[in-house]
Amino acid sequence: MAGTFKTAVTAALGTLAVPVMGFSGLGSIVALLALLFAHDYRTSGVFIFFVVASIICFLSIRLLQGIYKKSRNLVESINRQANLNFNVENLLGYPSPIFLVFDKKNKKLAVCNSSTGTFQIHQLSYLLAWHYEWKNRETMEFTGQFHQVGNTSINSPSFERGHKRMLFELVIELADETNPIMKFYMSEREAKQWCAKLNAIVNG
């Protein structure tokens, strides 16, 4: 029970750490530039914002580094124990504490949990299929044209409905009756890259 709770908390923090690091880092840079080059913004409020944003960014980086170090140490420990060659540079699922790692040479994969230090080793055939999915969000996009409003001389911009793909996730199908599906949220670019990597690992 404690391990499940620890894993869930670490997974949530790891998922939040990436966007938080990005926004806080950007905020600290903007605040620093304002302090250096904009005299009107050299206030205690901007300075405090810079300090807080920098601390949040630093803590986010340290959290991600800590999760990666634990994951890497676990994989290296598995390699020593089982005399295998799992690739520590390709952790499918990081920064989640639950991830997959692969040994192409020995045709093995391991399902790992860096929070609890547990793992399961399987043949590559344990991995049945993979693909990525996303959700569509409706948007209003400017068409680049204007139309006249009634009989007036006023021109109004024209918009049309569109769809934006977001919330990408890599879906892994496993030969496991209890937990046949694993999902990892990531960017579109990362999802496409992992599909290509898995194809090279399993079929290459």
XYZ file of C-alpha atoms in Angstrom:
204
model
C 0.000 0.000 0.000
C 2.798 2.397 0.965
C 4.658 1.535 -2.241
C 1.582 2.241 -4.345
C 1.061 5.606 -2.661
C 4.734 6.545 -3.074
C 4.646 5.560 -6.741
C 1.482 7.596 -7.387
C 2.906 10.680 -5.653
C 6.226 10.442 -7.511
C 4.420 9.954 -10.833
C 2.242 13.021 -10.220
C 5.219 15.171 -9.201
C 7.261 13.970 -12.173
C 4.432 14.784 -14.584
C 4.011 18.283 -13.132
C 7.740 18.977 -12.857
C 8.328 19.318 -16.610
C 5.765 22.092 -17.349
C 6.463 23.766 -13.985
C 10.173 23.854 -14.789
C 9.457 25.376 -18.195
C 7.081 28.084 -16.983
C 9.105 29.002 -13.904
C 12.328 29.077 -15.908
C 10.773 31.349 -18.506
C 9.302 33.548 -15.786
C 12.642 33.909 -14.024
C 14.367 34.870 -17.294
C 11.732 37.500 -18.107
C 11.943 38.918 -14.571
C 15.737 39.033 -14.735
C 15.677 40.867 -18.064
C 13.159 43.325 -16.635
C 15.393 43.954 -13.615
C 18.439 44.471 -15.801
C 17.057 46.530 -18.657
C 13.700 48.055 -17.651
C 14.114 50.749 -15.013
C 10.373 50.961 -14.303
C 10.279 47.270 -13.370
C 13.126 47.392 -10.841
C 10.782 46.852 -7.937
C 10.751 44.576 -4.924
C 7.745 42.718 -6.385
C 9.599 41.815 -9.583
C 12.688 40.809 -7.586
C 10.627 38.546 -5.311
C 8.960 37.003 -8.377
C 12.414 36.353 -9.881
C 13.644 34.667 -6.688
C 10.522 32.511 -6.262
C 10.447 31.481 -9.935
C 14.160 30.602 -9.818
C 13.704 28.476 -6.689
C 10.730 26.620 -8.209
C 12.687 25.982 -11.411
C 15.685 24.728 -9.421
C 13.544 22.385 -7.293
C 11.817 21.021 -10.421
C 15.177 20.276 -12.022
C 16.429 18.575 -8.864
C 13.261 16.449 -8.683
C 13.662 15.289 -12.291
C 17.350 14.578 -11.707
C 16.497 12.560 -8.603
C 13.897 10.445 -10.430
C 16.308 9.830 -13.309
C 19.166 8.882 -10.955
C 16.988 6.333 -9.110
C 15.769 4.915 -12.428
C 19.286 4.678 -13.829
C 20.617 3.055 -10.650
C 17.830 0.474 -10.756
C 18.568 -0.432 -14.388
C 22.307 -0.718 -13.702
C 21.520 -2.963 -10.726
C 19.332 -5.198 -12.928
C 22.116 -5.464 -15.488
C 24.578 -6.588 -12.794
C 22.168 -9.083 -11.216
C 20.856 -10.648 -14.416
C 23.984 -10.184 -16.566
C 21.959 -8.289 -19.153
C 22.471 -5.098 -21.108
C 19.410 -2.886 -20.635
C 19.933 0.533 -22.205
C 19.916 3.182 -19.456
C 19.682 5.930 -22.087
C 16.227 4.792 -23.269
C 13.777 4.757 -20.364
C 10.274 4.558 -21.801
C 8.053 6.412 -19.367
C 10.538 8.733 -17.614
C 9.906 10.932 -15.614
C 7.301 8.469 -14.342
C 8.793 6.064 -11.751
C 7.179 3.215 -13.710
C 9.009 2.703 -16.975
C 10.115 0.133 -19.551
C 13.711 -0.502 -20.520
C 15.051 -2.704 -23.321
C 17.925 -5.052 -24.077
C 17.854 -5.483 -27.851
C 20.847 -7.841 -27.933
C 19.289 -10.378 -25.541
C 15.724 -9.646 -26.693
C 14.531 -8.707 -23.209
C 12.499 -5.931 -21.661
C 11.975 -4.989 -18.044
C 9.024 -3.261 -16.409
C 10.537 -1.214 -13.591
C 9.362 0.854 -10.649
C 12.109 3.150 -9.342
C 9.999 4.178 -6.326
C 9.870 0.657 -4.922
C 12.990 -0.743 -6.610
C 10.992 -3.621 -8.104
C 11.136 -4.967 -11.664
C 9.957 -7.788 -13.914
C 11.998 -9.128 -16.836
C 10.246 -10.486 -19.928
C 11.015 -11.530 -23.470
C 10.494 -8.835 -26.106
C 7.487 -10.864 -27.275
C 5.777 -9.639 -24.084
C 5.363 -6.360 -25.987
C 2.478 -6.994 -28.402
C 1.803 -3.621 -30.040
C 2.196 0.121 -29.647
C 0.685 3.299 -31.032
C 0.004 6.848 -29.963
C -3.278 8.617 -29.362
C -4.377 12.186 -28.765
C -7.410 14.302 -27.989
C -8.847 16.937 -30.308
C -9.635 20.388 -28.949
C -11.943 22.644 -30.924
C -10.425 26.017 -31.840
C -11.418 29.177 -33.697
C -8.841 30.110 -36.308
C -8.471 33.346 -38.247
C -9.013 32.703 -41.968
C -6.958 35.686 -43.102
C -10.051 37.357 -44.583
C -12.388 40.131 -43.444
C -16.077 40.665 -44.093
C -18.151 43.831 -44.051
C -20.488 44.304 -41.092
C -23.956 45.093 -42.486
C -24.109 48.345 -44.440
C -21.316 49.932 -42.430
C -17.719 50.569 -43.414
C -16.526 48.325 -40.603
C -14.655 45.147 -41.541
C -14.688 42.221 -39.160
C -12.185 39.351 -39.215
C -13.502 35.944 -40.281
C -12.935 32.838 -38.201
C -13.571 29.187 -38.831
C -13.712 26.203 -36.532
C -10.662 23.998 -36.377
C -9.198 21.249 -34.252
C -5.910 21.119 -32.387
C -4.339 17.812 -31.401
C -3.210 17.719 -27.774
C -2.613 15.420 -24.780
C -0.609 12.840 -26.706
C 0.045 9.483 -25.091
C 1.957 6.403 -26.141
C -0.154 3.277 -25.691
C 1.654 -0.014 -25.043
C -0.139 -3.370 -25.332
C 1.372 -6.166 -23.237
C 0.844 -9.910 -22.944
C -0.522 -9.475 -19.441
C -4.117 -10.412 -18.624
C -4.089 -8.321 -15.449
C -2.557 -5.124 -16.884
C -2.633 -5.404 -20.686
C -2.329 -1.648 -21.365
C 0.265 0.910 -20.291
C 0.002 4.583 -21.231
C 2.680 7.252 -21.112
C 1.879 10.923 -21.652
C 4.413 12.755 -23.813
C 4.706 15.257 -26.641
C 3.761 14.393 -30.210
C 7.428 14.407 -31.236
C 8.391 12.042 -28.415
C 5.474 9.703 -29.195
C 6.526 9.452 -32.852
C 10.150 8.887 -31.858
C 9.235 6.106 -29.438
C 7.096 4.361 -32.032
C 10.114 4.365 -34.344
C 12.449 3.222 -31.536
C 10.168 0.337 -30.564
C 9.921 -0.766 -34.164
C 13.733 -0.781 -34.392
C 14.113 -2.627 -31.065
C 11.491 -5.294 -31.672
C 11.610 -5.722 -35.443
C 15.062 -4.399 -36.313
